[in-house]
Coordinates of C-alpha atoms in Angstrom, one line a residue:
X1 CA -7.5 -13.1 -12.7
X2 CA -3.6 -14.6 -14.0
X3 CA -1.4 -13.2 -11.5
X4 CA 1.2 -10.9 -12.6
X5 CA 4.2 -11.0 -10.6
X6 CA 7.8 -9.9 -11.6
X7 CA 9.8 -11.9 -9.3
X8 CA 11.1 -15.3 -8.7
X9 CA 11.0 -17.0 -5.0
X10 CA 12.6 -14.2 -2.5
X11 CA 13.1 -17.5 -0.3
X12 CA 16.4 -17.8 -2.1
X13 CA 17.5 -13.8 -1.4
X14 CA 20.5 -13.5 0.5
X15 CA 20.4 -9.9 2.2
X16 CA 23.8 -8.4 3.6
X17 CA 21.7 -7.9 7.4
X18 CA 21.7 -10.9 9.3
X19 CA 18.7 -12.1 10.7
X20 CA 17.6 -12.5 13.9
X21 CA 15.9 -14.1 16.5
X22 CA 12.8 -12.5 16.4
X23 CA 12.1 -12.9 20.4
X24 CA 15.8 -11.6 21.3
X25 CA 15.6 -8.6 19.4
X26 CA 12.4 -7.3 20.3
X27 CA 13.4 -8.1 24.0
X28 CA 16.5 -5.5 23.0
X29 CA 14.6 -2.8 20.8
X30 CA 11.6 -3.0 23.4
X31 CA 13.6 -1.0 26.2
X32 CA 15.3 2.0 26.2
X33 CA 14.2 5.1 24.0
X34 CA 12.1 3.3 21.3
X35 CA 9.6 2.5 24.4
X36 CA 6.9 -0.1 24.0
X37 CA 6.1 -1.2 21.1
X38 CA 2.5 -2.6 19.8
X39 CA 2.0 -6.6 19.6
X40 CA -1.9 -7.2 19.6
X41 CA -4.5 -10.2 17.9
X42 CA -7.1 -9.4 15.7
X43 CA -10.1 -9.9 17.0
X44 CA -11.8 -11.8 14.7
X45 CA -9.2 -14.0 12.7
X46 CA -6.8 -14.1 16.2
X47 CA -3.6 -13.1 13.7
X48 CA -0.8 -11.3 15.4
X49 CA 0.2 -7.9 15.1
X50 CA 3.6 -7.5 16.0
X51 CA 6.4 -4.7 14.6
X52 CA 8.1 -5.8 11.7
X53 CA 12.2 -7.1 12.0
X54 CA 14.8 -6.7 9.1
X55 CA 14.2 -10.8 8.5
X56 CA 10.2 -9.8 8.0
X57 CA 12.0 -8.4 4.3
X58 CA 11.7 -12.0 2.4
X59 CA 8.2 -12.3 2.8
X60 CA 7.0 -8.5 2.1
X61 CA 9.2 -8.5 -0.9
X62 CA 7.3 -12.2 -2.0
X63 CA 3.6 -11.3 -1.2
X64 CA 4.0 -8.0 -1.1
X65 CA 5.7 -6.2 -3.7
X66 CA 6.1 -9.4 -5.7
X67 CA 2.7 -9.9 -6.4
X68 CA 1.3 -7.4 -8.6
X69 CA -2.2 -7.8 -7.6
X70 CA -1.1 -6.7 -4.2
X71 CA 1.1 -3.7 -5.1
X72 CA -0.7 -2.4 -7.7
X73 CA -2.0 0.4 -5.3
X74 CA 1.0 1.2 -3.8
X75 CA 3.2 4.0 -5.4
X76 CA 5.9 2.1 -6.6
X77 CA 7.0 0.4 -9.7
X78 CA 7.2 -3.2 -8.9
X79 CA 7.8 -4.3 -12.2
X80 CA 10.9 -5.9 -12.1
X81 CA 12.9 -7.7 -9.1
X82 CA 15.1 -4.6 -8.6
X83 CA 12.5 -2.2 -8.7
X84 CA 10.1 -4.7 -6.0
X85 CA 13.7 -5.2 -3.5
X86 CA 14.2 -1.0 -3.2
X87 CA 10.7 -0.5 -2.2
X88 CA 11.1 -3.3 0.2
X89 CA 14.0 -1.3 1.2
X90 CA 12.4 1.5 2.0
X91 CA 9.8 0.4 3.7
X92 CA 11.6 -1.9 5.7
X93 CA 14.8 0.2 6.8
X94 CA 12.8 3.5 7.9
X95 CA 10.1 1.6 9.7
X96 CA 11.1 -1.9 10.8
X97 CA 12.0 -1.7 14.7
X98 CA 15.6 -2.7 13.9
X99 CA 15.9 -1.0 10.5
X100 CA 19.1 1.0 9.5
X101 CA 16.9 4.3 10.0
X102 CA 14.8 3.6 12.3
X103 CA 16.3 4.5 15.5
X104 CA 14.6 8.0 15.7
X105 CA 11.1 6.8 14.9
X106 CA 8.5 7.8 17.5
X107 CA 7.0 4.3 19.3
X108 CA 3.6 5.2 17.2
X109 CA 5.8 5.3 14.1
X110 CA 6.7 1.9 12.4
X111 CA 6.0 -0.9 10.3
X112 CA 3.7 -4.3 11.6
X113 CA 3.8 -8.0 10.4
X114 CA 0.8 -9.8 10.6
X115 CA 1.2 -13.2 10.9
X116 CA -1.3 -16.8 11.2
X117 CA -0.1 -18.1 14.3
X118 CA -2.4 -20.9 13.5
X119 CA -0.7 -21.4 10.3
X120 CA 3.0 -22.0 10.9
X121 CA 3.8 -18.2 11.6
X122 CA 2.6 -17.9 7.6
X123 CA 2.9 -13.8 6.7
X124 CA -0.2 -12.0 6.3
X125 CA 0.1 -8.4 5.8
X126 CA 1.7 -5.3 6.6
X127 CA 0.5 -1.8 8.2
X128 CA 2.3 1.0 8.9
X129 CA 2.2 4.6 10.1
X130 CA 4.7 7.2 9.1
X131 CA 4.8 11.2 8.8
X132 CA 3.8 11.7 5.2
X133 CA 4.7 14.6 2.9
X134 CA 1.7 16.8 2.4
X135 CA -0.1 16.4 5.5
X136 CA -1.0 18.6 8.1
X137 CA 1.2 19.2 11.4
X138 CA 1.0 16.6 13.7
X139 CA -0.6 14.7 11.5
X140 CA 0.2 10.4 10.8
X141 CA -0.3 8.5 7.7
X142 CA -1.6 4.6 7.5
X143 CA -1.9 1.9 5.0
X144 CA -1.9 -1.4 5.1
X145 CA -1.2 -4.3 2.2
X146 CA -2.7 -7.5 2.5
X147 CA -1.4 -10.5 1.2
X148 CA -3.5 -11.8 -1.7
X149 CA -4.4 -15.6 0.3
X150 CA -5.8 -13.2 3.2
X151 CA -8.0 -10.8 1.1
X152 CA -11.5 -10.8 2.3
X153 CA -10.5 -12.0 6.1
X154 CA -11.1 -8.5 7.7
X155 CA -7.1 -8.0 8.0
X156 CA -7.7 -4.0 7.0
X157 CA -10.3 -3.0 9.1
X158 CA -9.3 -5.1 12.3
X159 CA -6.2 -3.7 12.0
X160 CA -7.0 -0.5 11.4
X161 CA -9.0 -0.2 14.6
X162 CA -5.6 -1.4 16.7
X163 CA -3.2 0.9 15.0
X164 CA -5.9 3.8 15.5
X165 CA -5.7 3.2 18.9
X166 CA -1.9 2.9 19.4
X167 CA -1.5 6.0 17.7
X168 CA -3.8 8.3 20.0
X169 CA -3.4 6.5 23.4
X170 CA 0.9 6.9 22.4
X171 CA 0.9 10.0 21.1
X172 CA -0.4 13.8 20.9
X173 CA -1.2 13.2 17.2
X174 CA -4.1 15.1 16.4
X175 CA -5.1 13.6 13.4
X176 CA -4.5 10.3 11.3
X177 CA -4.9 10.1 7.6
X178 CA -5.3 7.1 5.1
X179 CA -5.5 7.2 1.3
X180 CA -7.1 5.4 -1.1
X181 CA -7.0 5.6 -5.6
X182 CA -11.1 7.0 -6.1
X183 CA -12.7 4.5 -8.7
X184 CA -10.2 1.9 -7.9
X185 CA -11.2 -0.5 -5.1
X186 CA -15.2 1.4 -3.9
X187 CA -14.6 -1.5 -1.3
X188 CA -11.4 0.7 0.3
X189 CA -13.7 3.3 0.2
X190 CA -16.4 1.9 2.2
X191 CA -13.5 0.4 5.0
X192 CA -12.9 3.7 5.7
X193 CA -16.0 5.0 6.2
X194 CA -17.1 2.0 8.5
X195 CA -13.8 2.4 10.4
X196 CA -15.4 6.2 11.4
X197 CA -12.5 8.0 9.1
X198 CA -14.8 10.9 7.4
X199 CA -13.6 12.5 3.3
X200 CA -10.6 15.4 3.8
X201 CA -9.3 17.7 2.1
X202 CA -7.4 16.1 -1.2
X203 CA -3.8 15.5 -1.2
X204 CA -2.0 15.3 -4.5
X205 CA 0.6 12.9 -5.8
X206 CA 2.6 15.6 -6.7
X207 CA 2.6 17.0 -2.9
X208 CA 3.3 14.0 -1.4
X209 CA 5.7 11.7 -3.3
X210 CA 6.9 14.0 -6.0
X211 CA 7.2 13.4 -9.9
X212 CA 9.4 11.1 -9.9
X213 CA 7.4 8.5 -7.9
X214 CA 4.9 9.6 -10.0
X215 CA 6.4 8.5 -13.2
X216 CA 7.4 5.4 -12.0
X217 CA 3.3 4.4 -11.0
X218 CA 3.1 5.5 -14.6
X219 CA 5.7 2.8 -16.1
X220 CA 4.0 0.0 -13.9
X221 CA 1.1 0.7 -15.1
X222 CA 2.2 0.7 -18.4
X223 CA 4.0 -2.8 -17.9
X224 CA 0.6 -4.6 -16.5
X225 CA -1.2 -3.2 -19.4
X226 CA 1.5 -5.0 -21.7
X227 CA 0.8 -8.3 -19.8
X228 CA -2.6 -8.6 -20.2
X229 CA -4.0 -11.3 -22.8
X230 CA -7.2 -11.4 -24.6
X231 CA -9.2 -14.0 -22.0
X232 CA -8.6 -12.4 -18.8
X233 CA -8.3 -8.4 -19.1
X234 CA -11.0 -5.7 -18.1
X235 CA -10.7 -5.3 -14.7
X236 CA -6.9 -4.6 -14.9
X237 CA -7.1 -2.7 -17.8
X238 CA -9.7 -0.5 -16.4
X239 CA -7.6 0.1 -13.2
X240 CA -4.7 0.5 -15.5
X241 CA -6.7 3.5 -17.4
X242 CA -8.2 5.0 -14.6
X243 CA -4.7 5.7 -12.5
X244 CA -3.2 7.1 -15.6
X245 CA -6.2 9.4 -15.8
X246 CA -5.8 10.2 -12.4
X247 CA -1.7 11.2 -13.4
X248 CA -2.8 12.9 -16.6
X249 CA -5.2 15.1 -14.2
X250 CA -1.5 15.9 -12.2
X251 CA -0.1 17.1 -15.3
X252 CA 2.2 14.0 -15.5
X253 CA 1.0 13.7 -19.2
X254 CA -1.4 15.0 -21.6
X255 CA -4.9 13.1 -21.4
X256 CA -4.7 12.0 -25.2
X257 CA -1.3 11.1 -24.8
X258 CA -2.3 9.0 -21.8
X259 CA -4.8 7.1 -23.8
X260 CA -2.5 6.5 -26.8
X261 CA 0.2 5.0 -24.4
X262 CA -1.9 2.9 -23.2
X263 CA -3.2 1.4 -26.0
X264 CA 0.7 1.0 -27.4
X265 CA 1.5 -0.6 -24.6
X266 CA -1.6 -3.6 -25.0
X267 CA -0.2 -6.5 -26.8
X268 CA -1.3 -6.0 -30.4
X269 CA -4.2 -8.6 -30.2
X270 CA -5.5 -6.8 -27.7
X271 CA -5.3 -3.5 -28.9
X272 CA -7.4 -4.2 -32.1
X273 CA -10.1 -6.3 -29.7
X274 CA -13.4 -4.7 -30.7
X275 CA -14.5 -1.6 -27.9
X276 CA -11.3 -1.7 -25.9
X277 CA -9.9 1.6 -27.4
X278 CA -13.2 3.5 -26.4
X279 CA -13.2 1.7 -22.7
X280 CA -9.5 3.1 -22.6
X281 CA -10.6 6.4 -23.6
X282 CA -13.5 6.4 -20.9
X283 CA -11.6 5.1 -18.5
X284 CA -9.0 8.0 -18.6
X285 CA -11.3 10.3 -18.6
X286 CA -13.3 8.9 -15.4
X287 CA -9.2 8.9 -14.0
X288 CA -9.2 12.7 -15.5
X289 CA -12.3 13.5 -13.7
X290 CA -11.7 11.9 -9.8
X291 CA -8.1 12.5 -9.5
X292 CA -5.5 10.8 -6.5
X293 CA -5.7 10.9 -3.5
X294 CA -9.4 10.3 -2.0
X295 CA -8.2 11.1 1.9
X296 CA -9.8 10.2 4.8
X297 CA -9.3 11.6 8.2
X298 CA -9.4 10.6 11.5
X299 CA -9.4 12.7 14.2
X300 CA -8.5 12.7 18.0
X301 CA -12.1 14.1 19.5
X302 CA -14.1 11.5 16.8
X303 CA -11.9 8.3 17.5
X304 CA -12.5 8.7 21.2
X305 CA -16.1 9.8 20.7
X306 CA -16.8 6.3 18.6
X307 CA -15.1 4.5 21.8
X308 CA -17.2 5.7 24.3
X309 CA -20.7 5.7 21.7

């Protein structure tokens, strides 16, 4: 599949926060109130886990939000270099150990790099855990995004297992919730359900990000759809129609309307393509019919139930 990415090299980004030494600040941020936070390996590729630094920014902006493919689940719209930098932003200044509002954060609240020590220190991921609108009390939210040259390495489900772990043997969190698009990505699905995390109740979009964030999934949606081309388009598309489904089903937008934007926003060549108008009509209405969030749960008693199994 082409890539769609809407941003030049971030290696040229100058940010207003210095960066620093990665060694001297944890040694600083590691004492004190923010207590002790998690640097692990994976156990199977032997990357690094360690909490993300304000200079960790470049690289989640670049293979993270600047790579379409890799953002496309995430709730932002990525689809231009300002839009990719402000949810690099946010990410990184709320849950980065040395981010301009993190101070506060709990040490089983925060943001992780994953690097290939192996590999010159080269950036493989993100996870993070954060108190999430919508949830339950005492109740943690996860995800994770993988760089696209580490997808199929076991980064999500090695990692997983770690952060699980940090959370309850840290904290009195009872419960800790991850969130997947239904119909999107069955493989997210089935990490979950290996990892032990069993189906909750649904969380909406609306609930948890509000509709603003919800129009702005909308819009980058609607801007992949306009940068498909004729040789290389069904899986995006389908994704594409699908998660506006799931947003009509929100009441974001009518489901007709929803089909008819998409199909205005294909490139005209594409638009006429024999079939693709009924697949778009499907395809919203499968979106319709499972809508956001699928959550998955994990609690306290079954995480320390699979450890001792």
């Amino acid at each position: 599949m082409t890539a769609l990415s809407p941003m030049r090299s971030f290696r040229e980004t100058r940010y207003s926060i210095p960066i620093l030494d990665r060694a001297r600040l944890l040694a600083g941020c590691l004492r004190g109130e923010r207590g002790d936070k998690l640097e692990a390996c994976l156990s199977r590729s032997g990357y690094r886990l360690q909490p993300s630094i304000v200079s960790d920014r470049k690289d989640v902006a670049e293979y993270i939000f600047g790579d379409a493919e890799v953002a496309k689940t995430l709730v932002h719209n990525v689809s231009s270099p300002t839009g990719a930098l402000a949810a690099t932003d946010a990410w990184i200044d709320t849950l980065a150990v040395d981010g301009v509002r993190s101070a506060n954060n709990a040490p089983h609240i925060g943001l992780w790099t994953i690097r290939d020590e192996a590999s010159d220190n080269k950036f493989v991921g993100i996870r993070g855990v954060f108190v999430a609108p919508g949830l339950p009390q005492n109740s943690v939210a996860t995800f994770v995004a993988v760089a696209r040259s580490y997808w199929g390495k076991g980064v999500s489900s090695d990692s997983s297992r770690i952060l699980c772990g940090h959370v309850f043997d840290t904290s009195g969190t009872d419960a800790i919730y991850t969130r997947v698009w239904p119909k999107l990505n069955p493989a997210s699905d089935a990490v979950q359900r290996r990892l032990g995390f069993v189906p909750a109740e649904r969380h909406t979009l609306t609930d948890t990000f509000g509709k603003i964030r919800m129009q702005e999934v909308f819009e980058f949606d609607l801007w992949r759809a306009s940068k498909l081309q004729s040789d290389d388009f069904e899986e995006t598309l389908r994704q594409v129609s699908i998660r506006i489904g799931q947003l009509a089903a929100e009441d974001l937008l009518d489901r007709e309307v929803a089909a008819k934007e998409i199909m205005e926003a294909l490139p005209s060549s594409l638009a006429r393509a024999e079939g693709v108008k009924t697949e778009v009509t499907e395809n919203v209405r499968l979106g319709f019919q499972n809508p956001a969030w699928a959550s998955y749960r994990m609690s306290r008693d079954n995480w320390f139930a699979s450890r001792t199994a």
